[in-house]
PDB file of C-alpha atoms in Angstrom:
ATOM      1  CA  UNK A 990      18.285   7.934  -3.160  1.00  0.00           C
ATOM      2  CA  UNK A 991      15.585   5.246  -2.760  1.00  0.00           C
ATOM      3  CA  UNK A 992      12.058   6.939  -2.558  1.00  0.00           C
ATOM      4  CA  UNK A 993       8.604   5.783  -2.636  1.00  0.00           C
ATOM      5  CA  UNK A 994       6.053   8.724  -3.039  1.00  0.00           C
ATOM      6  CA  UNK A 995       2.174   7.991  -1.746  1.00  0.00           C
ATOM      7  CA  UNK A 996      -0.092  10.415  -3.713  1.00  0.00           C
ATOM      8  CA  UNK A 997      -4.109  10.299  -3.830  1.00  0.00           C
ATOM      9  CA  UNK A 998      -5.059  10.631  -0.259  1.00  0.00           C
ATOM     10  CA  UNK A 999      -7.951  13.231   0.972  1.00  0.00           C
ATOM     11  CA  UNK A1000     -11.377  13.156   2.416  1.00  0.00           C
ATOM     12  CA  UNK A1001     -13.897  11.527   0.770  1.00  0.00           C
ATOM     13  CA  UNK A1002     -17.738  10.289   2.511  1.00  0.00           C
ATOM     14  CA  UNK A1003     -18.485   7.117   3.628  1.00  0.00           C
ATOM     15  CA  UNK A1004     -19.254   4.606   0.664  1.00  0.00           C
ATOM     16  CA  UNK A1005     -16.636   6.737  -1.287  1.00  0.00           C
ATOM     17  CA  UNK A1006     -13.701   5.751  -3.116  1.00  0.00           C
ATOM     18  CA  UNK A1007     -10.053   6.990  -3.580  1.00  0.00           C
ATOM     19  CA  UNK A1008      -7.679   5.521  -5.479  1.00  0.00           C
ATOM     20  CA  UNK A1009      -3.748   5.568  -4.274  1.00  0.00           C
ATOM     21  CA  UNK A1010      -0.509   5.397  -6.116  1.00  0.00           C
ATOM     22  CA  UNK A1011       3.009   4.943  -4.834  1.00  0.00           C
ATOM     23  CA  UNK A1012       5.534   5.582  -7.216  1.00  0.00           C
ATOM     24  CA  UNK A1013       9.447   4.879  -6.672  1.00  0.00           C
ATOM     25  CA  UNK A1014      12.445   6.652  -7.627  1.00  0.00           C
ATOM     26  CA  UNK A1015      15.582   5.675  -7.821  1.00  0.00           C
ATOM     27  CA  UNK A1016      15.156   2.360  -7.800  1.00  0.00           C
ATOM     28  CA  UNK A1017      12.975  -0.710  -9.831  1.00  0.00           C
ATOM     29  CA  UNK A1018      10.152  -2.428  -8.259  1.00  0.00           C
ATOM     30  CA  UNK A1019      11.231  -5.000 -10.452  1.00  0.00           C
ATOM     31  CA  UNK A1020      11.862  -7.842  -7.879  1.00  0.00           C
ATOM     32  CA  UNK A1021      10.167  -5.897  -4.921  1.00  0.00           C
ATOM     33  CA  UNK A1022       7.465  -6.911  -2.895  1.00  0.00           C
ATOM     34  CA  UNK A1023       5.369  -3.592  -2.246  1.00  0.00           C
ATOM     35  CA  UNK A1024       3.134  -3.389   1.070  1.00  0.00           C
ATOM     36  CA  UNK A1025       0.485  -0.933   1.822  1.00  0.00           C
ATOM     37  CA  UNK A1026      -0.037  -0.257   5.406  1.00  0.00           C
ATOM     38  CA  UNK A1027      -1.509   2.111   7.268  1.00  0.00           C
ATOM     39  CA  UNK A1028      -1.794   4.357  10.716  1.00  0.00           C
ATOM     40  CA  UNK A1029      -4.254   6.067  12.336  1.00  0.00           C
ATOM     41  CA  UNK A1030      -3.657   8.277  15.539  1.00  0.00           C
ATOM     42  CA  UNK A1031      -2.611   6.191  18.466  1.00  0.00           C
ATOM     43  CA  UNK A1032      -2.151   2.838  17.011  1.00  0.00           C
ATOM     44  CA  UNK A1033       0.714   1.545  15.281  1.00  0.00           C
ATOM     45  CA  UNK A1034       1.078   1.104  12.140  1.00  0.00           C
ATOM     46  CA  UNK A1035      -1.445  -1.928  10.098  1.00  0.00           C
ATOM     47  CA  UNK A1036      -0.714  -4.061   7.011  1.00  0.00           C
ATOM     48  CA  UNK A1037      -3.829  -3.556   4.615  1.00  0.00           C
ATOM     49  CA  UNK A1038      -2.688  -4.979   1.658  1.00  0.00           C
ATOM     50  CA  UNK A1039       0.666  -6.681  -0.327  1.00  0.00           C
ATOM     51  CA  UNK A1040       1.952  -7.958  -3.864  1.00  0.00           C
ATOM     52  CA  UNK A1041       4.269  -9.698  -5.062  1.00  0.00           C
ATOM     53  CA  UNK A1042       6.661  -8.294  -7.754  1.00  0.00           C
ATOM     54  CA  UNK A1043       4.879 -10.618 -10.116  1.00  0.00           C
ATOM     55  CA  UNK A1044       1.340 -10.102  -8.821  1.00  0.00           C
ATOM     56  CA  UNK A1045       0.668 -13.452  -8.511  1.00  0.00           C
ATOM     57  CA  UNK A1046       0.080 -12.956  -4.921  1.00  0.00           C
ATOM     58  CA  UNK A1047      -1.660 -10.976  -3.054  1.00  0.00           C
ATOM     59  CA  UNK A1048      -2.573 -10.415   0.736  1.00  0.00           C
ATOM     60  CA  UNK A1049      -5.535  -8.448   2.201  1.00  0.00           C
ATOM     61  CA  UNK A1050      -6.220  -8.042   5.847  1.00  0.00           C
ATOM     62  CA  UNK A1051      -9.662  -9.304   6.911  1.00  0.00           C
ATOM     63  CA  UNK A1052     -11.534  -5.956   7.070  1.00  0.00           C
ATOM     64  CA  UNK A1053     -10.298  -4.166   3.646  1.00  0.00           C
ATOM     65  CA  UNK A1054     -11.080  -7.568   1.970  1.00  0.00           C
ATOM     66  CA  UNK A1055     -13.621  -7.505  -1.453  1.00  0.00           C
ATOM     67  CA  UNK A1056     -12.555  -3.417  -0.328  1.00  0.00           C
ATOM     68  CA  UNK A1057      -9.263  -2.691  -1.573  1.00  0.00           C
ATOM     69  CA  UNK A1058      -7.242  -3.650  -4.345  1.00  0.00           C
ATOM     70  CA  UNK A1059      -3.931  -3.738  -4.632  1.00  0.00           C
ATOM     71  CA  UNK A1060      -2.426  -4.089  -8.390  1.00  0.00           C
ATOM     72  CA  UNK A1061       1.392  -2.838  -9.746  1.00  0.00           C
ATOM     73  CA  UNK A1062       2.338  -1.666 -13.647  1.00  0.00           C
ATOM     74  CA  UNK A1063       6.126  -2.470 -13.051  1.00  0.00           C
ATOM     75  CA  UNK A1064       6.471  -0.773 -16.569  1.00  0.00           C
ATOM     76  CA  UNK A1065       5.657   2.757 -14.567  1.00  0.00           C
ATOM     77  CA  UNK A1066       7.320   1.836 -11.440  1.00  0.00           C
ATOM     78  CA  UNK A1067       3.884   2.472  -9.813  1.00  0.00           C
ATOM     79  CA  UNK A1068       1.737   0.530  -7.454  1.00  0.00           C
ATOM     80  CA  UNK A1069      -1.635   1.547  -6.817  1.00  0.00           C
ATOM     81  CA  UNK A1070      -4.545   0.957  -3.981  1.00  0.00           C
ATOM     82  CA  UNK A1071      -7.959   1.215  -5.456  1.00  0.00           C
ATOM     83  CA  UNK A1072     -10.043   1.874  -1.818  1.00  0.00           C
ATOM     84  CA  UNK A1073     -13.921   1.928  -2.401  1.00  0.00           C
ATOM     85  CA  UNK A1074     -16.615   1.395   0.365  1.00  0.00           C
ATOM     86  CA  UNK A1075     -14.657   3.163   2.819  1.00  0.00           C
ATOM     87  CA  UNK A1076     -15.578   3.484   6.157  1.00  0.00           C
ATOM     88  CA  UNK A1077     -14.716   6.065   8.785  1.00  0.00           C
ATOM     89  CA  UNK A1078     -12.719   3.770  10.669  1.00  0.00           C
ATOM     90  CA  UNK A1079     -10.312   3.427   7.279  1.00  0.00           C
ATOM     91  CA  UNK A1080      -8.718   7.143   8.094  1.00  0.00           C
ATOM     92  CA  UNK A1081      -5.336   6.894   8.615  1.00  0.00           C
ATOM     93  CA  UNK A1082      -2.114   7.799   7.152  1.00  0.00           C
ATOM     94  CA  UNK A1083      -1.738   5.490   4.324  1.00  0.00           C
ATOM     95  CA  UNK A1084       2.296   4.472   3.880  1.00  0.00           C
ATOM     96  CA  UNK A1085       3.933   1.871   0.995  1.00  0.00           C
ATOM     97  CA  UNK A1086       6.801   0.108   1.654  1.00  0.00           C
ATOM     98  CA  UNK A1087       9.083  -2.110  -0.641  1.00  0.00           C
ATOM     99  CA  UNK A1088      10.869  -5.181   0.418  1.00  0.00           C
ATOM    100  CA  UNK A1089      13.013  -6.759  -1.906  1.00  0.00           C
ATOM    101  CA  UNK A1090      11.851 -10.320  -1.499  1.00  0.00           C
ATOM    102  CA  UNK A1091      10.440 -13.003  -3.693  1.00  0.00           C
ATOM    103  CA  UNK A1092       7.450 -13.883  -1.123  1.00  0.00           C
ATOM    104  CA  UNK A1093       5.282 -11.720   0.466  1.00  0.00           C
ATOM    105  CA  UNK A1094       7.006  -9.880   3.334  1.00  0.00           C
ATOM    106  CA  UNK A1095       5.483  -9.727   7.223  1.00  0.00           C
ATOM    107  CA  UNK A1096       5.156  -6.667   8.559  1.00  0.00           C
ATOM    108  CA  UNK A1097       8.772  -6.128   9.830  1.00  0.00           C
ATOM    109  CA  UNK A1098      10.288  -7.129   6.357  1.00  0.00           C
ATOM    110  CA  UNK A1099       9.962  -4.078   4.649  1.00  0.00           C
ATOM    111  CA  UNK A1100      13.528  -2.153   4.006  1.00  0.00           C
ATOM    112  CA  UNK A1101      11.953   1.193   2.449  1.00  0.00           C
ATOM    113  CA  UNK A1102       8.845   3.778   2.959  1.00  0.00           C
ATOM    114  CA  UNK A1103       7.359   6.528   1.932  1.00  0.00           C
ATOM    115  CA  UNK A1104       6.411   9.847   3.398  1.00  0.00           C
ATOM    116  CA  UNK A1105       2.254   9.264   3.538  1.00  0.00           C
ATOM    117  CA  UNK A1106      -0.819  10.594   2.500  1.00  0.00           C
ATOM    118  CA  UNK A1107      -3.333  11.261   4.704  1.00  0.00           C
ATOM    119  CA  UNK A1108      -7.028   9.664   3.720  1.00  0.00           C
ATOM    120  CA  UNK A1109     -10.276  10.799   5.635  1.00  0.00           C
ATOM    121  CA  UNK A1110     -13.533   9.402   5.675  1.00  0.00           C
ATOM    122  CA  UNK A1111     -16.057  11.136   6.986  1.00  0.00           C
ATOM    123  CA  UNK A1112     -19.732  12.713   6.287  1.00  0.00           C
TER     124      UNK A1112
END
């Protein structure tokens, strides 16, 4: 069974921080690119950050650049998304996804998905 399990979501005030984790089971994340997506109610999934297996390449959507940081610890089979200076518009279900690619995949080239973790930013 191939699984990705996200954790770390919750309720936070504007300006606060959260750290999301994504742990893989059934496979190792070596040689997989990992993306973090988010989906707000009534909206489609948006790729917000991605990282290659080597961590030499990363991607951030413009509205999180400078606030979010994606990283990975391949020895722990885990990918992280550090989210700082959170805004109400960051409220969404956040998903991690894996693609067996040597490049940063476009949003339609991820093969495995986690169940999601809710992030709510509200005062």
